[in-house]
Tab-separated table of C-alpha atoms in Angstrom:
chain	number	residue	atom	x	y	z
A	1	MET	CA	0.000	0.000	0.000
A	2	LEU	CA	1.229	3.501	-0.782
A	3	THR	CA	-0.026	4.403	2.681
A	4	ASP	CA	2.685	2.210	4.205
A	5	VAL	CA	4.713	5.423	3.975
A	6	PRO	CA	3.627	7.419	7.055
A	7	GLY	CA	1.683	10.572	6.284
A	8	VAL	CA	0.558	9.500	2.808
A	9	ARG	CA	-3.169	9.114	2.130
A	10	VAL	CA	-4.871	7.539	-0.884
A	11	GLY	CA	-8.420	7.910	-2.160
A	12	HIS	CA	-10.361	6.733	-5.218
A	13	TRP	CA	-13.386	7.834	-7.176
A	14	THR	CA	-14.799	4.979	-9.264
A	15	ASP	CA	-17.579	4.689	-11.835
A	16	PRO	CA	-17.942	0.913	-12.334
A	17	VAL	CA	-20.636	1.320	-15.018
A	18	ALA	CA	-18.745	3.771	-17.251
A	19	GLN	CA	-15.514	1.965	-16.254
A	20	THR	CA	-13.394	4.964	-15.399
A	21	GLY	CA	-12.135	6.751	-12.301
A	22	CYS	CA	-9.351	8.661	-10.624
A	23	THR	CA	-6.961	8.078	-7.739
A	24	VAL	CA	-5.406	10.711	-5.483
A	25	ALA	CA	-2.280	10.489	-3.318
A	26	LEU	CA	-2.101	13.220	-0.670
A	27	PHE	CA	1.321	13.972	0.795
A	28	PRO	CA	2.401	15.431	4.142
A	29	ALA	CA	3.998	18.864	4.353
A	30	GLY	CA	7.621	18.931	3.249
A	31	THR	CA	7.314	16.206	0.613
A	32	VAL	CA	9.715	16.599	-2.331
A	33	ALA	CA	9.072	15.024	-5.738
A	34	SER	CA	10.300	14.537	-9.256
A	35	GLY	CA	9.183	12.318	-12.116
A	36	GLU	CA	10.002	10.880	-15.491
A	37	VAL	CA	8.078	10.066	-18.665
A	38	ARG	CA	9.360	7.295	-20.926
A	39	GLY	CA	6.322	6.587	-23.077
A	40	GLY	CA	5.819	8.367	-26.369
A	41	ALA	CA	2.283	9.659	-25.766
A	42	PRO	CA	1.873	10.992	-22.207
A	43	GLY	CA	-0.918	13.126	-20.798
A	44	THR	CA	0.213	15.192	-17.816
A	45	ARG	CA	-0.444	18.289	-15.714
A	46	GLU	CA	2.238	20.405	-13.974
A	47	TRP	CA	4.880	17.866	-14.955
A	48	ALA	CA	7.492	20.474	-15.857
A	49	LEU	CA	7.795	21.637	-12.239
A	50	LEU	CA	9.042	18.156	-11.297
A	51	ASP	CA	12.279	18.902	-13.167
A	52	PRO	CA	15.083	19.378	-10.602
A	53	GLN	CA	16.029	22.607	-12.405
A	54	ARG	CA	12.682	24.184	-11.478
A	55	THR	CA	12.167	26.308	-8.367
A	56	VAL	CA	9.310	24.633	-6.498
A	57	GLN	CA	10.495	21.798	-4.259
A	58	ARG	CA	7.220	20.563	-2.747
A	59	ILE	CA	4.316	18.441	-3.923
A	60	ASP	CA	0.929	18.369	-2.199
A	61	ALA	CA	-0.903	15.749	-4.238
A	62	ALA	CA	-0.541	13.428	-7.217
A	63	VAL	CA	-3.527	12.430	-9.326
A	64	LEU	CA	-3.828	9.340	-11.534
A	65	CYS	CA	-6.781	9.686	-13.914
A	66	GLY	CA	-8.744	7.745	-16.461
A	67	GLY	CA	-10.421	9.632	-19.280
A	68	SER	CA	-7.311	10.493	-21.303
A	69	ALA	CA	-6.650	14.267	-21.510
A	70	PHE	CA	-10.237	14.977	-20.431
A	71	GLY	CA	-9.521	13.294	-17.094
A	72	LEU	CA	-6.954	15.901	-16.105
A	73	ALA	CA	-9.957	18.011	-15.050
A	74	ALA	CA	-10.000	15.896	-11.862
A	75	CYS	CA	-6.887	17.765	-10.744
A	76	ASP	CA	-8.943	20.966	-10.409
A	77	GLY	CA	-11.021	19.331	-7.684
A	78	VAL	CA	-7.890	18.260	-5.843
A	79	VAL	CA	-6.561	21.824	-6.023
A	80	GLN	CA	-9.862	23.078	-4.582
A	81	TRP	CA	-9.776	20.531	-1.754
A	82	CYS	CA	-6.218	21.521	-0.848
A	83	GLU	CA	-6.970	25.244	-1.051
A	84	GLU	CA	-9.915	24.910	1.325
A	85	ARG	CA	-7.546	23.411	3.883
A	86	GLY	CA	-4.762	25.953	3.439
A	87	VAL	CA	-2.454	23.416	1.784
A	88	GLY	CA	0.003	24.670	-0.817
A	89	LEU	CA	3.076	26.676	-1.693
A	90	PRO	CA	3.118	29.891	0.367
A	91	THR	CA	2.741	33.028	-1.769
A	92	ILE	CA	1.943	36.684	-1.088
A	93	VAL	CA	-1.760	35.977	-1.705
A	94	GLY	CA	-1.974	32.651	0.128
A	95	PRO	CA	-1.112	28.993	-0.485
A	96	VAL	CA	-1.118	27.641	-4.058
A	97	PRO	CA	-1.584	23.835	-4.102
A	98	ILE	CA	1.034	21.903	-6.054
A	99	VAL	CA	-0.900	19.109	-7.722
A	100	VAL	CA	0.683	16.925	-10.412
A	101	GLY	CA	-1.449	14.688	-12.611
A	102	CYS	CA	-1.144	12.056	-15.322
A	103	VAL	CA	-3.739	10.141	-17.311
A	104	LEU	CA	-4.390	6.883	-19.077
A	105	PHE	CA	-6.694	6.199	-22.033
A	106	ASP	CA	-9.788	4.196	-21.058
A	107	LEU	CA	-12.301	5.904	-23.374
A	108	ALA	CA	-12.726	2.755	-25.503
A	109	VAL	CA	-13.878	0.767	-22.454
A	110	GLY	CA	-17.324	1.259	-20.914
A	111	ASP	CA	-18.882	4.669	-21.620
A	112	GLY	CA	-16.245	6.949	-23.099
A	113	THR	CA	-18.424	10.017	-22.662
A	114	VAL	CA	-17.962	9.770	-18.868
A	115	ARG	CA	-14.602	11.119	-17.690
A	116	PRO	CA	-13.237	12.190	-14.298
A	117	ARG	CA	-14.118	15.809	-13.569
A	118	ALA	CA	-13.235	18.281	-10.829
A	119	ALA	CA	-15.992	16.979	-8.554
A	120	HIS	CA	-14.577	13.474	-8.866
A	121	GLY	CA	-11.055	14.548	-7.924
A	122	TYR	CA	-12.538	16.318	-4.908
A	123	ALA	CA	-14.494	13.172	-4.000
A	124	ALA	CA	-11.329	11.087	-4.166
A	125	CYS	CA	-9.704	13.486	-1.667
A	126	VAL	CA	-12.692	13.188	0.676
A	127	ALA	CA	-12.396	9.389	0.435
A	128	ALA	CA	-8.636	9.354	1.103
A	129	VAL	CA	-7.411	7.128	3.938
A	130	ALA	CA	-4.122	6.692	5.745
A	131	GLY	CA	-4.610	2.935	6.089
A	132	ALA	CA	-5.394	0.108	3.699
A	133	HIS	CA	-6.800	1.328	0.374
A	134	ALA	CA	-8.515	-0.566	-2.405
A	135	THR	CA	-6.659	-1.941	-5.423
A	136	GLY	CA	-7.775	-3.735	-8.570
A	137	ARG	CA	-10.545	-2.367	-10.802
A	138	VAL	CA	-10.936	0.886	-8.887
A	139	GLY	CA	-9.975	4.522	-9.326
A	140	ALA	CA	-7.653	5.165	-12.244
A	141	GLY	CA	-7.440	1.429	-12.893
A	142	THR	CA	-11.183	0.877	-13.381
A	143	GLY	CA	-11.056	0.802	-17.177
A	144	ALA	CA	-7.452	-0.316	-17.596
A	145	THR	CA	-6.527	-3.117	-19.982
A	146	VAL	CA	-3.290	-4.804	-21.070
A	147	GLY	CA	-2.084	-6.866	-24.017
A	148	LYS	CA	-3.272	-4.554	-26.795
A	149	TYR	CA	-0.094	-5.131	-28.791
A	150	LEU	CA	-1.740	-8.377	-29.926
A	151	GLY	CA	-4.782	-6.515	-31.286
A	152	PRO	CA	-8.003	-5.156	-29.761
A	153	GLY	CA	-9.484	-8.622	-29.343
A	154	ALA	CA	-6.544	-9.710	-27.190
A	155	ALA	CA	-6.904	-6.966	-24.581
A	156	ARG	CA	-7.739	-8.192	-21.092
A	157	PRO	CA	-8.776	-6.325	-17.939
A	158	ALA	CA	-6.093	-4.883	-15.670
A	159	GLY	CA	-6.339	-2.346	-12.839
A	160	ILE	CA	-4.346	-0.598	-10.140
A	161	GLY	CA	-1.814	-2.423	-7.987
A	162	ALA	CA	0.304	-1.613	-4.945
A	163	ALA	CA	3.432	-3.016	-3.339
A	164	THR	CA	5.872	-2.056	-0.578
A	165	ARG	CA	9.496	-2.891	0.056
A	166	ARG	CA	11.424	-2.093	3.258
A	167	GLY	CA	15.101	-1.534	3.946
A	168	ASP	CA	17.025	-2.623	7.034
A	169	ASP	CA	17.484	1.012	8.102
A	170	GLY	CA	13.764	1.777	8.383
A	171	THR	CA	13.412	2.988	4.812
A	172	VAL	CA	10.021	2.297	3.241
A	173	VAL	CA	9.338	2.441	-0.502
A	174	SER	CA	5.830	1.929	-1.873
A	175	ALA	CA	4.427	1.999	-5.401
A	176	LEU	CA	0.893	2.490	-6.711
A	177	ILE	CA	0.574	1.636	-10.413
A	178	ALA	CA	-2.384	1.949	-12.794
A	179	CYS	CA	-1.501	-0.404	-15.637
A	180	ASN	CA	-3.113	0.275	-19.017
A	181	ALA	CA	-0.221	-1.050	-21.058
A	182	TRP	CA	0.243	-1.760	-24.730
A	183	GLY	CA	2.306	-4.759	-23.621
A	184	ASP	CA	1.683	-7.444	-21.045
A	185	LEU	CA	3.519	-9.556	-18.486
A	186	PRO	CA	6.803	-10.814	-20.016
A	187	GLU	CA	5.769	-14.448	-19.726
A	188	ARG	CA	2.913	-13.648	-22.127
A	189	ALA	CA	5.187	-11.825	-24.564
A	190	ALA	CA	4.783	-12.364	-28.310
A	191	ARG	CA	5.546	-10.439	-31.470
A	192	PRO	CA	3.429	-7.237	-31.664
A	193	VAL	CA	0.769	-7.263	-34.374
A	194	ASP	CA	-1.067	-3.991	-33.618
A	195	ALA	CA	0.160	-0.499	-32.690
A	196	THR	CA	-3.012	1.562	-32.473
A	197	PRO	CA	-1.906	4.895	-30.965
A	198	PHE	CA	-3.286	6.783	-27.971
A	199	VAL	CA	-5.054	3.883	-26.227
A	200	ASN	CA	-2.415	2.869	-23.695
A	201	THR	CA	-0.276	4.130	-20.772
A	202	THR	CA	0.977	2.902	-17.409
A	203	ILE	CA	1.082	5.601	-14.744
A	204	GLY	CA	1.973	5.562	-11.083
A	205	VAL	CA	3.217	7.088	-7.872
A	206	ILE	CA	6.240	6.001	-5.847
A	207	ALA	CA	6.485	7.169	-2.251
A	208	THR	CA	9.314	6.783	0.233
A	209	ASN	CA	10.018	8.017	3.748
A	210	ALA	CA	13.658	8.682	2.792
A	211	ARG	CA	14.992	12.235	2.853
A	212	LEU	CA	15.791	13.025	-0.784
A	213	ASP	CA	16.176	16.138	-2.904
A	214	LYS	CA	14.613	16.569	-6.344
A	215	VAL	CA	17.621	15.175	-8.222
A	216	GLN	CA	17.553	12.073	-6.056
A	217	CYS	CA	13.779	11.751	-6.528
A	218	LEU	CA	14.379	11.838	-10.287
A	219	LEU	CA	16.823	8.938	-9.927
A	220	VAL	CA	14.199	7.055	-7.928
A	221	ALA	CA	11.612	7.656	-10.671
A	222	GLN	CA	14.100	6.325	-13.207
A	223	SER	CA	14.552	3.189	-11.119
A	224	GLY	CA	10.777	2.867	-11.056
A	225	HIS	CA	10.849	2.629	-14.831
A	226	ASP	CA	13.346	-0.227	-14.431
A	227	GLY	CA	10.589	-1.971	-12.484
A	228	LEU	CA	8.115	-1.342	-15.296
A	229	ALA	CA	10.566	-2.881	-17.748
A	230	ARG	CA	10.794	-6.011	-15.592
A	231	ALA	CA	7.012	-6.350	-15.405
A	232	LEU	CA	5.890	-5.437	-18.922
A	233	ALA	CA	6.935	-6.360	-22.453
A	234	PRO	CA	6.904	-4.387	-24.683
A	235	VAL	CA	7.223	-1.271	-22.522
A	236	HIS	CA	7.864	2.481	-23.020
A	237	ALA	CA	6.537	2.280	-26.566
A	238	THR	CA	5.695	5.216	-28.815
A	239	VAL	CA	2.035	4.281	-28.272
A	240	ASP	CA	2.383	4.254	-24.469
A	241	GLY	CA	2.492	7.297	-22.195
A	242	ASP	CA	4.342	5.676	-19.298
A	243	ALA	CA	4.913	8.212	-16.513
A	244	LEU	CA	6.001	7.843	-12.866
A	245	ILE	CA	6.118	10.340	-9.992
A	246	ALA	CA	8.559	9.762	-7.113
A	247	ALA	CA	7.827	11.534	-3.815
A	248	ALA	CA	9.972	11.589	-0.663
A	249	THR	CA	8.478	12.581	2.691
A	250	GLY	CA	11.895	12.993	4.347
A	251	ASP	CA	11.385	11.177	7.660
A	252	VAL	CA	14.453	8.913	7.367
A	253	GLU	CA	17.981	10.131	6.688
A	254	VAL	CA	19.806	7.893	4.217
A	255	PRO	CA	23.599	7.842	3.793
A	256	LEU	CA	25.010	8.681	0.389
A	257	PRO	CA	25.603	7.084	-1.972
A	258	LEU	CA	24.742	3.637	-0.597
A	259	GLY	CA	21.460	4.611	1.033
A	260	LEU	CA	20.180	6.201	-2.156
A	261	GLU	CA	21.117	3.132	-4.173
A	262	ASP	CA	19.250	0.973	-1.679
A	263	VAL	CA	16.140	3.140	-2.119
A	264	ARG	CA	16.466	2.805	-5.881
A	265	ALA	CA	16.748	-0.986	-5.665
A	266	LEU	CA	13.708	-1.161	-3.390
A	267	THR	CA	11.855	1.077	-5.838
A	268	ALA	CA	12.466	-1.159	-8.835
A	269	ASP	CA	11.254	-4.172	-6.843
A	270	ALA	CA	8.142	-2.368	-5.554
A	271	VAL	CA	7.162	-1.039	-8.981
A	272	GLU	CA	7.628	-4.443	-10.585
A	273	ALA	CA	5.430	-6.104	-7.950
A	274	ALA	CA	2.752	-3.381	-8.107
A	275	THR	CA	2.655	-3.494	-11.908
A	276	ARG	CA	2.356	-7.261	-11.941
A	277	ALA	CA	-0.492	-7.039	-9.437
A	278	ALA	CA	-2.210	-4.405	-11.583
A	279	ALA	CA	-1.767	-6.400	-14.806
A	280	ALA	CA	-3.221	-9.496	-13.135
A	281	SER	CA	-6.314	-7.699	-11.725
């Protein structure tokens, strides 16, 4: 569970009839984040600020959305929820919530006219818990499918999966992955026969209690993509939009460089396990 990292909360909004939804991760004050896209067709919001060269260090929430680019509207509801609670980057006119989002394409499953909106992102925040949260065909994973590289008729249901790995020094690394991949589990791998664009994408959030800066969070996100590559084949295709956010709450000091490399190894393992769980939903 992503909530195995203290202070992190997770909530879903799910429409099981239309087969879409959104998932929100809410972070404690002081959380630092970065992220990396390796798919060719991503859909994101506020992603540029995750670059270590950019000024803002904090992140308040991450949103995983169905609905393709339409689903990014859910982020507006998360911003509203944060603003009402005084959560955000301090400015001369008050806090500005830092909310990063990414989407997957589920419009061809269920009712494609129904997409996550601002009210649904807000509802996911209201539903957020600090304990065990649902996985499977919920939230952003509700309409997810895998195996589309073998043609539309070969696609099978997937969902959202979670996994946690722990270091000997008290470090915790958790991953929450919504898997809507062009590929599939490697043991199912075969030669691709279809490359229909804009219908795929695996997205996710990695959280750790380690104290990391933005450059180090970027390295963690990169290691998360190593986990995707272990769990999916093909992966990071031009018809995927694979994107991962890595967030560090900073509760545990890790020695450099060994501690960072341990976090990265735990990350790859957690992302692989979470992606496999999502693909098998």
